[in-house]
mmCIF file of C-alpha atoms and ligand atoms in Angstrom:
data_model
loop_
_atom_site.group_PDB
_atom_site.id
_atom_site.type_symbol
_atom_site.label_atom_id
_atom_site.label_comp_id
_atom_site.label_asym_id
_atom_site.label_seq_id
_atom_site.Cartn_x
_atom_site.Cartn_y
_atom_site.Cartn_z
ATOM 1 C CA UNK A 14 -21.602 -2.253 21.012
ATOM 2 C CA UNK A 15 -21.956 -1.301 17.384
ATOM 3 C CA UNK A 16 -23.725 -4.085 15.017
ATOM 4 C CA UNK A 17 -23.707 -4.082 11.139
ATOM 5 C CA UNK A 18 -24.068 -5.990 8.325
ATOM 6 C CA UNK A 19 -20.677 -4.717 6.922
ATOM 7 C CA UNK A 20 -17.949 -3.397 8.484
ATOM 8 C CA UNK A 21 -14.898 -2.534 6.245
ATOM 9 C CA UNK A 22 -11.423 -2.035 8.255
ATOM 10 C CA UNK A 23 -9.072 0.746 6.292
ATOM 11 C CA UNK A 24 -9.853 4.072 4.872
ATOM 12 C CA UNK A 25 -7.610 4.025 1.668
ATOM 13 C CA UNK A 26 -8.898 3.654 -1.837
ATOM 14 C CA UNK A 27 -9.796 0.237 -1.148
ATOM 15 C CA UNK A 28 -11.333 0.776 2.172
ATOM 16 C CA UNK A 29 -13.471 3.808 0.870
ATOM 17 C CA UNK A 30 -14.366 2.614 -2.738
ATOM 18 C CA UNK A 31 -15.787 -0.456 -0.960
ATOM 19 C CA UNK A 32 -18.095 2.125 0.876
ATOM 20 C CA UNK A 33 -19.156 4.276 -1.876
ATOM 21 C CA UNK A 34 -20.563 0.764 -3.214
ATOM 22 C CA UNK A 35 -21.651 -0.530 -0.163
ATOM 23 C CA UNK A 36 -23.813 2.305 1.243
ATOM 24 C CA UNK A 37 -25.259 2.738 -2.584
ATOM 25 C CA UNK A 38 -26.569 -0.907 -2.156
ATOM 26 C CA UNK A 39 -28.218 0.139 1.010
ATOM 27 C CA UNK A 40 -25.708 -2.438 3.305
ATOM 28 C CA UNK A 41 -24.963 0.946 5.691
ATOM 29 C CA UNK A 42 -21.518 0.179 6.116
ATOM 30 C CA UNK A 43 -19.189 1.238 9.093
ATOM 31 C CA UNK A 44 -15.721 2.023 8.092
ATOM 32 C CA UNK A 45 -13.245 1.572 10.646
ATOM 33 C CA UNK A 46 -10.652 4.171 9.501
ATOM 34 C CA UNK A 47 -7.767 3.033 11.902
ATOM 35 C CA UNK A 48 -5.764 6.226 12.716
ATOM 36 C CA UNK A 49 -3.764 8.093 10.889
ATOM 37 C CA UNK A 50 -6.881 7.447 8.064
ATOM 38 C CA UNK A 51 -6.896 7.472 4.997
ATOM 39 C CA UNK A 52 -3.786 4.763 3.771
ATOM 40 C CA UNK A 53 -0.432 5.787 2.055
ATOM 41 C CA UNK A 54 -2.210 8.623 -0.418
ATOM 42 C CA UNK A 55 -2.282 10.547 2.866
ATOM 43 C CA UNK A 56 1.513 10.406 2.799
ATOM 44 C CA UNK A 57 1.914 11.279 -1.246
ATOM 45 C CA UNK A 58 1.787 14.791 -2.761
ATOM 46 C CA UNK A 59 1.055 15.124 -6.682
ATOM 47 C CA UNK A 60 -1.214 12.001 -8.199
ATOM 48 C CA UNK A 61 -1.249 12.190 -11.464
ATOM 49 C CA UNK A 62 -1.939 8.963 -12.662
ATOM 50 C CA UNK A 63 -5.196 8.746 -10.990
ATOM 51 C CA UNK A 64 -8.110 8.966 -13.756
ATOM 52 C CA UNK A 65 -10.422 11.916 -13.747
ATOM 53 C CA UNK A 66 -7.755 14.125 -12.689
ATOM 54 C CA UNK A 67 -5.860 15.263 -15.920
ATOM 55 C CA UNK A 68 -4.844 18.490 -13.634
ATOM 56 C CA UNK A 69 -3.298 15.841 -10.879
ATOM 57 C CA UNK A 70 -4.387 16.023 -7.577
ATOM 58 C CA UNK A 71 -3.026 16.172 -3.921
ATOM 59 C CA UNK A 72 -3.139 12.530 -2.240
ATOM 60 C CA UNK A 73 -4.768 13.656 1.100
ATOM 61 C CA UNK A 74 -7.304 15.727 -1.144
ATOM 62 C CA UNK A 75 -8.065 12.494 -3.274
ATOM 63 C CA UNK A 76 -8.740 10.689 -0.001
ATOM 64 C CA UNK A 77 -11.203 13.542 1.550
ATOM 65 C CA UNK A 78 -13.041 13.155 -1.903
ATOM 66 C CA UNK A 79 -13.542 9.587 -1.247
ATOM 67 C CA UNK A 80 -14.413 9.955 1.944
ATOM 68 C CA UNK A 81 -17.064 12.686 1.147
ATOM 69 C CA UNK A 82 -18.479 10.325 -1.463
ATOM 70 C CA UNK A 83 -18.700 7.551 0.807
ATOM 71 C CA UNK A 84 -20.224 9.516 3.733
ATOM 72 C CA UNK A 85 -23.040 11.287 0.826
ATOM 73 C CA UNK A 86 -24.272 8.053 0.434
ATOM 74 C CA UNK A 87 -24.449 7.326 4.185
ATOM 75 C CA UNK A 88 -21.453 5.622 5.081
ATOM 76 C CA UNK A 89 -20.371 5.966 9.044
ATOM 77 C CA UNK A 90 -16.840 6.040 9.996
ATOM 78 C CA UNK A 91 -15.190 5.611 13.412
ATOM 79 C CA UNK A 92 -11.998 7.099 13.097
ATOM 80 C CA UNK A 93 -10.222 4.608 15.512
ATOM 81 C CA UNK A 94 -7.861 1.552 15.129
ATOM 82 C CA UNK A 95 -8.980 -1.919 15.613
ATOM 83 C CA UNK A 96 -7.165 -3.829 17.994
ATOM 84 C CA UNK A 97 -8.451 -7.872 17.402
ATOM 85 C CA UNK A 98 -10.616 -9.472 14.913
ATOM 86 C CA UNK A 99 -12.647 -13.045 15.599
ATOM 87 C CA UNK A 100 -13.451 -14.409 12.847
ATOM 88 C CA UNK A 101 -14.474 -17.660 14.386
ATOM 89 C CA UNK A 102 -18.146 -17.104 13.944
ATOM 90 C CA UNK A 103 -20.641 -14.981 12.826
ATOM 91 C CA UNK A 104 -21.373 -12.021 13.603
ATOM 92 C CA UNK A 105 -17.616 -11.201 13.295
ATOM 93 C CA UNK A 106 -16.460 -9.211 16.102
ATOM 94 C CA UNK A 107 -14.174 -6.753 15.642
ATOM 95 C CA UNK A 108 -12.454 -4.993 18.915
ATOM 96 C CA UNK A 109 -11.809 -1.289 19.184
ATOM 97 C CA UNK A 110 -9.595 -0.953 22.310
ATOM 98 C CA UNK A 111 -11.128 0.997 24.822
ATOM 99 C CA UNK A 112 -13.967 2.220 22.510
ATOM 100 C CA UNK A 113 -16.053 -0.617 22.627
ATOM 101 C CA UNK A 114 -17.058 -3.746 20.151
ATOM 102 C CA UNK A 115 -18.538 -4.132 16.772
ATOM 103 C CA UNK A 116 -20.067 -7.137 15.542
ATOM 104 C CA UNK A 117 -20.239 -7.403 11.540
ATOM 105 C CA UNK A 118 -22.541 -9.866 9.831
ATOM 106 C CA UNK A 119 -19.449 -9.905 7.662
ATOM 107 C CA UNK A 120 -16.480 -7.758 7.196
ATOM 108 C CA UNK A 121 -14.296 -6.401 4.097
ATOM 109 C CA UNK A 122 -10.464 -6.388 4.690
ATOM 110 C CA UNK A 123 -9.032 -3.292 3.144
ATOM 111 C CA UNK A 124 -5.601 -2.372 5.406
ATOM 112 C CA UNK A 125 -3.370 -2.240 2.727
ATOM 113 C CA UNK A 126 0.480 -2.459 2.947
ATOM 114 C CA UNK A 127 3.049 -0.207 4.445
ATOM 115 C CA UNK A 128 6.561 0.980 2.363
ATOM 116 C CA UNK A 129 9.479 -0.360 4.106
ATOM 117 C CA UNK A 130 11.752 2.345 4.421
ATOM 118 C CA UNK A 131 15.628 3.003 5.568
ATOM 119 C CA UNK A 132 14.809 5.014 8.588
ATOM 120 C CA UNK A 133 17.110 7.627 8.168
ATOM 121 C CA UNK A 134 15.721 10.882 9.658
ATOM 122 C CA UNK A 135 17.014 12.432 6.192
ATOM 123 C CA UNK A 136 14.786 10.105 4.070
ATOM 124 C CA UNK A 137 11.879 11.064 6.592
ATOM 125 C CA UNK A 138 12.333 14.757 5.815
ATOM 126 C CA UNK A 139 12.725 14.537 2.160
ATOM 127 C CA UNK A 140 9.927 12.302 1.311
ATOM 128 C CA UNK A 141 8.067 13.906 -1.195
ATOM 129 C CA UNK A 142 10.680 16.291 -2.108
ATOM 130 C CA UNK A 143 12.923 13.186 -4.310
ATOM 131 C CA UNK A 144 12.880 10.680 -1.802
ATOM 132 C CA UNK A 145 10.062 7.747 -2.781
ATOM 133 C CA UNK A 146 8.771 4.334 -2.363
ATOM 134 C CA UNK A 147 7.035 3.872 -5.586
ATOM 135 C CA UNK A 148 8.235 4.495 -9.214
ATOM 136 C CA UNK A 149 4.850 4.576 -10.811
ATOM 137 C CA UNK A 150 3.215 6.853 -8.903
ATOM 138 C CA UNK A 151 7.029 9.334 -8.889
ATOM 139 C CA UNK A 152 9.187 8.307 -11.472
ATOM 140 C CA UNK A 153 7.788 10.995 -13.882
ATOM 141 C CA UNK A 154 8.528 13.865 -11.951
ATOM 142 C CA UNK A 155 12.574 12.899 -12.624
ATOM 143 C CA UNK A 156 12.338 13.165 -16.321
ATOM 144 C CA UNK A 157 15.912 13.847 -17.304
ATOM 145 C CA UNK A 158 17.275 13.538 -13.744
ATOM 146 C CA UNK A 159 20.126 11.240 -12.315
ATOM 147 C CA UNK A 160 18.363 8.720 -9.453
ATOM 148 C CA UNK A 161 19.626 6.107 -6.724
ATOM 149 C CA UNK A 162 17.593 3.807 -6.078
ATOM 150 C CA UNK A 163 18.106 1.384 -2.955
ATOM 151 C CA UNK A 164 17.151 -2.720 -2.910
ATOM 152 C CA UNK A 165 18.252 -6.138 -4.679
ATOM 153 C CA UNK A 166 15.011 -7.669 -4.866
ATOM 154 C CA UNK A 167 12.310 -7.939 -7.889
ATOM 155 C CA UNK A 168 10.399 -4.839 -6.982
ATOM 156 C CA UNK A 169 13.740 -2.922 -7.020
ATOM 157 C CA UNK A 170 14.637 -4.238 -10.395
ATOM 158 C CA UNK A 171 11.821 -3.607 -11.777
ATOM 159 C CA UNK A 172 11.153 -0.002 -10.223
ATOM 160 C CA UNK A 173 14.732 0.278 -11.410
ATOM 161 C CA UNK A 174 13.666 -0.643 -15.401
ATOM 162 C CA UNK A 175 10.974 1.419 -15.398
ATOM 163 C CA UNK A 176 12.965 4.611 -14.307
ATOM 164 C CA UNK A 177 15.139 4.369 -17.174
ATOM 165 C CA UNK A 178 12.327 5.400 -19.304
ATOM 166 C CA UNK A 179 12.131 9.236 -17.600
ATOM 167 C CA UNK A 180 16.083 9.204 -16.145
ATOM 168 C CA UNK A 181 19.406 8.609 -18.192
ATOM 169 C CA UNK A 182 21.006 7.048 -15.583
ATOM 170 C CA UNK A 183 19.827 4.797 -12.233
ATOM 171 C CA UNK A 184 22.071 3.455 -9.779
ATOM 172 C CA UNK A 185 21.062 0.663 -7.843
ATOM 173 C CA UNK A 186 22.404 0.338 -4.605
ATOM 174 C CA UNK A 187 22.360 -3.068 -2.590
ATOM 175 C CA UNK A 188 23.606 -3.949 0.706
ATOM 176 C CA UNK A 189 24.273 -7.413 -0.035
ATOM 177 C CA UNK A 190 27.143 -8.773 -2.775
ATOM 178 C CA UNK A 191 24.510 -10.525 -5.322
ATOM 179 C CA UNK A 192 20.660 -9.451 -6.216
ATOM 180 C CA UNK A 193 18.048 -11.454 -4.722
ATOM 181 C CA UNK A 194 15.753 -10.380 -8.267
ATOM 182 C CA UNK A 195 15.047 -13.463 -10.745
ATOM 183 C CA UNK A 196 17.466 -14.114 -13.340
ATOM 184 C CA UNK A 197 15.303 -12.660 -15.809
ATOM 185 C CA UNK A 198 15.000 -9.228 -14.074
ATOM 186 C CA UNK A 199 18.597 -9.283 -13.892
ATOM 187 C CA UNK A 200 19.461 -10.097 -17.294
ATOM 188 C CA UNK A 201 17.641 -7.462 -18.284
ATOM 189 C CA UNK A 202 18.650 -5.151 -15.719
ATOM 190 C CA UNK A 203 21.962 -5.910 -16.829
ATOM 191 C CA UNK A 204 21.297 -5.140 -20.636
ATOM 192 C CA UNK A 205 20.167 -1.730 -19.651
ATOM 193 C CA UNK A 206 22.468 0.877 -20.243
ATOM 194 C CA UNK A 207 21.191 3.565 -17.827
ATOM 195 C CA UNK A 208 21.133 1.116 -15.647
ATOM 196 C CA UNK A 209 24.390 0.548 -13.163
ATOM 197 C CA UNK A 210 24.729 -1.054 -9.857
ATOM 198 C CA UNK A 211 26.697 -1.031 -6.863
ATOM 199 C CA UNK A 212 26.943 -3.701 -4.273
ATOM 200 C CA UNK A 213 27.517 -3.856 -0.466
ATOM 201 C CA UNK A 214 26.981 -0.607 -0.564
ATOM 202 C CA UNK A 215 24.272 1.231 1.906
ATOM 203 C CA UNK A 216 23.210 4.944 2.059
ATOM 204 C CA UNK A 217 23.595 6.563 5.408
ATOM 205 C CA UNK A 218 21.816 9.754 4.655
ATOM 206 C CA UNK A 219 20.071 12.002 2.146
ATOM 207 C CA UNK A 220 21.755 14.956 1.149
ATOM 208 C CA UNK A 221 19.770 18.149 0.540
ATOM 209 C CA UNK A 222 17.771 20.961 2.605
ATOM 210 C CA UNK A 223 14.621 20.840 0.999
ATOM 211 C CA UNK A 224 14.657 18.410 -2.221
ATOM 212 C CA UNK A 225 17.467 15.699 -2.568
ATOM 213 C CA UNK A 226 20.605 16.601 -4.145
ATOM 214 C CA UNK A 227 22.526 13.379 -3.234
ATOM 215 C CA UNK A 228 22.918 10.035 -1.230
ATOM 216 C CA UNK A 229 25.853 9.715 1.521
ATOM 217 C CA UNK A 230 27.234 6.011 0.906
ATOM 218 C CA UNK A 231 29.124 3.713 3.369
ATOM 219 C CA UNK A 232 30.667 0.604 0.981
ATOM 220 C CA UNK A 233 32.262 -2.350 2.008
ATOM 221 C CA UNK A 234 33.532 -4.033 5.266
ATOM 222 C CA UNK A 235 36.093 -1.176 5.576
ATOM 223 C CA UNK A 236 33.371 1.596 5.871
ATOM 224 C CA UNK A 237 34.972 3.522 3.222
ATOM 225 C CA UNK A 238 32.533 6.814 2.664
ATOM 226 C CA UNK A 239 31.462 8.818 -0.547
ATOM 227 C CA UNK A 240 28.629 11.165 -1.959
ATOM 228 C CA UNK A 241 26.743 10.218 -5.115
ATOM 229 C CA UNK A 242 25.038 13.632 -6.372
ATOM 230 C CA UNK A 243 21.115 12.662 -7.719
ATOM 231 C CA UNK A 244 18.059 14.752 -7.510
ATOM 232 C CA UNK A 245 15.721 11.076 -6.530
ATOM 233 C CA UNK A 246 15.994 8.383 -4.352
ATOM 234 C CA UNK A 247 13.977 5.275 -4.898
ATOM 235 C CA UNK A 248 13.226 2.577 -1.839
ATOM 236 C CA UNK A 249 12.482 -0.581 -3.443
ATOM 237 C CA UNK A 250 13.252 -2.952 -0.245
ATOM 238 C CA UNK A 251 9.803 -4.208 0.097
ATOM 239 C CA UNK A 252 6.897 -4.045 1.814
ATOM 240 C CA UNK A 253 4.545 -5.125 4.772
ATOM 241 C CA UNK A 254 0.896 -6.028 4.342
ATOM 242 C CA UNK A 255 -1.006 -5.064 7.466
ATOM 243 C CA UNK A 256 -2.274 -8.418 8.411
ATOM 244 C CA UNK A 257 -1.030 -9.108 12.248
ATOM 245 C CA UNK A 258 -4.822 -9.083 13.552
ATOM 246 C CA UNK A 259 -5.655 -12.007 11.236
ATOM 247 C CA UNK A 260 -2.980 -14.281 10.557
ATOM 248 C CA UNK A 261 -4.221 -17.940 11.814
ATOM 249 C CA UNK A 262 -7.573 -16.956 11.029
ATOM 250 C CA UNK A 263 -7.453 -15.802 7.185
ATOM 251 C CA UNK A 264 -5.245 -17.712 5.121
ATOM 252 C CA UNK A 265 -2.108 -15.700 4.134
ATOM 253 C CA UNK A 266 0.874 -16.053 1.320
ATOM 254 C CA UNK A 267 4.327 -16.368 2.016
ATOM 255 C CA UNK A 268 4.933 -12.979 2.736
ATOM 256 C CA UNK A 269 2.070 -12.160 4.633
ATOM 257 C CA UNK A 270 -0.539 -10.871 1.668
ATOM 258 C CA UNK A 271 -4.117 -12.490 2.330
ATOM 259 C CA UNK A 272 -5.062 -14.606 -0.054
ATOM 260 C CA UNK A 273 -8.386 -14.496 -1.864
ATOM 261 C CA UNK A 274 -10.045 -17.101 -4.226
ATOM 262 C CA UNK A 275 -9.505 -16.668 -7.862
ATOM 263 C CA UNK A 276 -11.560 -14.157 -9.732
ATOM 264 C CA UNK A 277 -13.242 -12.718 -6.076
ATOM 265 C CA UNK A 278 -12.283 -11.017 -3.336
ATOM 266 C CA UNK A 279 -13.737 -13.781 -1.077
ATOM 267 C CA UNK A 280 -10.914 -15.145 1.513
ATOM 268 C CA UNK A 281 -11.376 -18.498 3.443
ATOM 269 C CA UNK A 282 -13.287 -17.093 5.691
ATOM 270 C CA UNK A 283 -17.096 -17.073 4.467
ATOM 271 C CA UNK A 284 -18.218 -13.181 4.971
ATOM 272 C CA UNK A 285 -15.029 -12.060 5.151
ATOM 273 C CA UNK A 286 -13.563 -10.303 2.077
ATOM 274 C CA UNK A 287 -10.372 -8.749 0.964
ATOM 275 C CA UNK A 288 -9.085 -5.851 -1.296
ATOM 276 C CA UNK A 289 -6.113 -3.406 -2.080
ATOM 277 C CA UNK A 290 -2.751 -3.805 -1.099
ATOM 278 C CA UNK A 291 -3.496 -5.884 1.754
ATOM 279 C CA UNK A 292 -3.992 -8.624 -0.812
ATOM 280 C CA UNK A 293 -2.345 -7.698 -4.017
ATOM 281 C CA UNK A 294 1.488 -6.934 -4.227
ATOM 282 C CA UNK A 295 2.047 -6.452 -7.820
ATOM 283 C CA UNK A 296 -0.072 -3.747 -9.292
ATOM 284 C CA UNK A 297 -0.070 -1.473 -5.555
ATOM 285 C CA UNK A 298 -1.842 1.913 -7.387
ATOM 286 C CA UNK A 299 -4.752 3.359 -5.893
ATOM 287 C CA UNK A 300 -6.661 3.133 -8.924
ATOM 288 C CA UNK A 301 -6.880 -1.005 -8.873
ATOM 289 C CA UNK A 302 -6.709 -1.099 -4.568
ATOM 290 C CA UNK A 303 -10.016 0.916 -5.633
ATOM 291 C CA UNK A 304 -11.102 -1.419 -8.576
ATOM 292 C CA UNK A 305 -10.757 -4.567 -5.714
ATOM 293 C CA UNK A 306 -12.795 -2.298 -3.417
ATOM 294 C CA UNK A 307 -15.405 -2.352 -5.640
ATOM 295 C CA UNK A 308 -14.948 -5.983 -6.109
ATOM 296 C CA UNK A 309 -15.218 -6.852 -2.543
ATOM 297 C CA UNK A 310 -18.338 -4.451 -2.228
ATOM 298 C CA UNK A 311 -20.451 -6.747 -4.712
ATOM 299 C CA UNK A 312 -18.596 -9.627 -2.967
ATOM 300 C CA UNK A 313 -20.149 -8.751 0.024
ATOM 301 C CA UNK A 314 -23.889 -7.599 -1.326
ATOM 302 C CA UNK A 315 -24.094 -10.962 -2.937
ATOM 303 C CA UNK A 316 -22.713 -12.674 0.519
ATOM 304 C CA UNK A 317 -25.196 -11.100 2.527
ATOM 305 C CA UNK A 318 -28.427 -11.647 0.368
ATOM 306 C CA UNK A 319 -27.499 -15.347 0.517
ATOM 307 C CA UNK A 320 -26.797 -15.578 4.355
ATOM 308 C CA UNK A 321 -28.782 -13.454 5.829
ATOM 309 C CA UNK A 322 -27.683 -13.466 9.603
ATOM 310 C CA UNK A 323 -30.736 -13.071 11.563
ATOM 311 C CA UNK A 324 -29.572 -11.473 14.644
ATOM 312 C CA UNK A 325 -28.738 -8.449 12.154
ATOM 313 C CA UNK A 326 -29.947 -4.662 12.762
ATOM 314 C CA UNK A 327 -30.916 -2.869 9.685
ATOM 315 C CA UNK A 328 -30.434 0.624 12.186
ATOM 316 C CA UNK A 329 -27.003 1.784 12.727
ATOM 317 C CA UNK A 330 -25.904 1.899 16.836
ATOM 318 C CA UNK A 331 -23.953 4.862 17.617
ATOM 319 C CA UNK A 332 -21.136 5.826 16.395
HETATM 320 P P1 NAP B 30 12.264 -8.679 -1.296
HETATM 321 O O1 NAP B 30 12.326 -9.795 -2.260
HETATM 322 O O2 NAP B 30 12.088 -8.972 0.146
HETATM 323 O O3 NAP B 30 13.595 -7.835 -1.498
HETATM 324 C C1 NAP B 30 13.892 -6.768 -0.654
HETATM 325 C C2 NAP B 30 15.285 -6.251 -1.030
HETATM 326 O O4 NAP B 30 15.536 -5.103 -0.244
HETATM 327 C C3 NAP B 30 16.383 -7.267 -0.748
HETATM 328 O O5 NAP B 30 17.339 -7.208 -1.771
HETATM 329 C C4 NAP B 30 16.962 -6.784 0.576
HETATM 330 O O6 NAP B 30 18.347 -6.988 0.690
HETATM 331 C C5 NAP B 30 16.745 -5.289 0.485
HETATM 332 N N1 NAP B 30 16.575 -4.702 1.816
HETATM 333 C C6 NAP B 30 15.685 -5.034 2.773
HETATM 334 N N2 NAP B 30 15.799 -4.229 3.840
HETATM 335 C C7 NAP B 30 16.801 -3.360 3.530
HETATM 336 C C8 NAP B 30 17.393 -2.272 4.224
HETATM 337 N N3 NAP B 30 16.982 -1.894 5.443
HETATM 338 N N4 NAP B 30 18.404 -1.601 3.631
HETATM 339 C C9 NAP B 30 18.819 -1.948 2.393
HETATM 340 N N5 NAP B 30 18.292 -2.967 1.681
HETATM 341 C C10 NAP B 30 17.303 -3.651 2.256
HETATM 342 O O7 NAP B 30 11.078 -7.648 -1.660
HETATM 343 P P2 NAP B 30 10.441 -7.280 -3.059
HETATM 344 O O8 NAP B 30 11.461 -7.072 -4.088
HETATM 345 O O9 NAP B 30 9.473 -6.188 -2.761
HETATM 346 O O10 NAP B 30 9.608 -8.594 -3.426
HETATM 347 C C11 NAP B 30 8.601 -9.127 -2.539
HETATM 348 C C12 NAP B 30 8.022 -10.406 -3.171
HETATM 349 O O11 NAP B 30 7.265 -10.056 -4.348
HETATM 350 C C13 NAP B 30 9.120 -11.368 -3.633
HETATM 351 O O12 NAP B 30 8.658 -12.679 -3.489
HETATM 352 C C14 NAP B 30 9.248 -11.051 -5.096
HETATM 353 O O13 NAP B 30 9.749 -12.161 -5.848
HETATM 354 C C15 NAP B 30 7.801 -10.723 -5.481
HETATM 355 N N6 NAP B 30 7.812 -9.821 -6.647
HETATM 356 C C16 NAP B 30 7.805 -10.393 -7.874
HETATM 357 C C17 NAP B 30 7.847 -9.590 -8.989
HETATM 358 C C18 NAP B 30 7.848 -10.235 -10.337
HETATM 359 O O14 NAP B 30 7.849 -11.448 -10.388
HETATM 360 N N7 NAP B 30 7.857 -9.502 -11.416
HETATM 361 C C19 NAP B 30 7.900 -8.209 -8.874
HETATM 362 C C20 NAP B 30 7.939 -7.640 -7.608
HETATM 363 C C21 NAP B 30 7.900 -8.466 -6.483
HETATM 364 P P3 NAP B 30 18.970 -8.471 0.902
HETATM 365 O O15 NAP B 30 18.862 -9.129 -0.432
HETATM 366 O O16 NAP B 30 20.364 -8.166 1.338
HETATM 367 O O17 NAP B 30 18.140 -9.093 1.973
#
């Protein structure tokens, strides 16, 4: 059994920013990495968005430097997933499968949000090389380029808008026969030139050997087939917050995002604190999952000076 006064579930930017705080303020945090570590920059090639960096940087090399910063300033990781969280009382304790228990005097939420993504071994093997979930982080890299991009909803819509500033012409591609986006991202979808769409229409596989030169399409109820050549494709159909372990205990949106009080990080839970993508869906970069890792770090200092829990140990237990 491993007690702490923190304990900070997910090793992304969120996850690891909280620690670099956390173990500066003394608090000796445990990160609980969950396996593979590290959150979607381990899956991401180029950053270039991500200040400090005007050379860019790899995404798994971003992560080790957080990591290295964290563990300078005495953070311990146990690279390991957690299986059940009970938040019922304090200490928190937080389950480990077979290796064992930790009890947290309070506990910092950071296990972001996974891509949804087609499942087509094609899109597997070409992500990175023109096949990506997030237009931010990608869409410069297709200056000038033709794109498809897949999804009806308001993320793909306005992935889709923001494109059009690098390529002269992105084709949206939806299964169903109407958008599920808000009127006003349609409208304005709509207005766009580069912008065209077509409907029941899905992609069956991503053509290329090692970057994409085009999307295989099945439209209609007849099946009819055709090739659409781009050099990107775009998967905008949403995306799943990692919050199985604690929904009925923290207090979640409709879509499964944990909810946190205005202004903090704090969620209904008192000692229990949330950051990154886990909680926010609209901005998703690792510079503000960071920013809300921060956040939750003071969150948590401040928490912990006012309720002190006695049964605490200010000396780590292995791990
Ligand atoms: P979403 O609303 O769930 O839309 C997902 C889209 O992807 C749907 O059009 C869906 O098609 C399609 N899709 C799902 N699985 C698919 C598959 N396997 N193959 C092909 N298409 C598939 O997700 P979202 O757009 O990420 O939005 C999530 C929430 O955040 C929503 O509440 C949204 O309003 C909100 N949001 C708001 C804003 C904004 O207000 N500016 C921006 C982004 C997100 P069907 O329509 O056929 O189901």
């Amino acid at each position: 059994m491993d007690r702490v006064r923190l304990a900070i579930v997910g090793s992304g930017p969120a996850g690891l920013t909280a620690a670099i705080y956390a173990s500066r303020a003394n608090l000796r945090p445990l990160v609980l990495s969950g396996v593979p570590s590290g959150g979607q920059l381990m899956l991401t090639s180029e950053v270039e968005n991500y200040p400090g960096f005007p050379e860019g940087i790899q995404g798994p090399e971003l992560m080790d430097r957080f990591r290295a910063q964290a563990a300078k300033f005495g953070t311990r990781f146990r690279d390991t997933n957690v299986t059940e969280m009970d938040f019922s009382r304090r200490p928190f304790t937080l389950r480990l499968g077979e290796e064992g228990t930790v009890r947290a005097a309070s506990v910092i939420l950071a296990t972001g949000a996974t891509a949804r993504w087609l499942g087509l071994p094609s899109e597997e093997r070409l992500r990175g090389r023109g096949v990506s979930a997030c237009a931010t982080c990608d869409g410069f890299f297709f200056k000038g380029l033709e794109i498809a991009l897949v999804g009806g909803g308001d993320s793909a819509l306005e992935e889709a808008l923001f494109l059009t500033k690098f390529s002269p012409r992105v084709t949206v591609l939806h299964r169903g026969e109407s958008l599920r986006a808000s009127r006003i991202l349609q409208d304005r979808a709509r207005a766009n030139p580069a912008l065209s769409f077509r409907f029941h229409t899905v992609v069956t596989e991503v053509l290329g050997t090692d970057r994409v030169e085009g999307v295989r399409l099945r439209h209609g109820p007849d099946g009819e087939e055709s090739t659409l050549p781009v050099r990107g494709l775009f998967v905008a159909i949403g995306h799943d917050p990692a919050t199985d372990l604690v929904r009925g205990q923290l207090d979640l949106d409709a879509h499964g995002y944990a909810l946190t009080r205005p202004g903090s990080t704090a969620t209904n839970v008192e000692g229990v604190f949330a950051a990154g993508d886990v909680h926010d869906h609209r901005y998703r970069q690792a510079v503000t999952a960071a920013g809300l890792g921060c956040m939750a770090a003071l969150d948590a200092e401040r928490f912990l000076a006012e309720h002190p829990d006695p049964g605490e140990s200010a000396t780590p237990g292995p791990g």
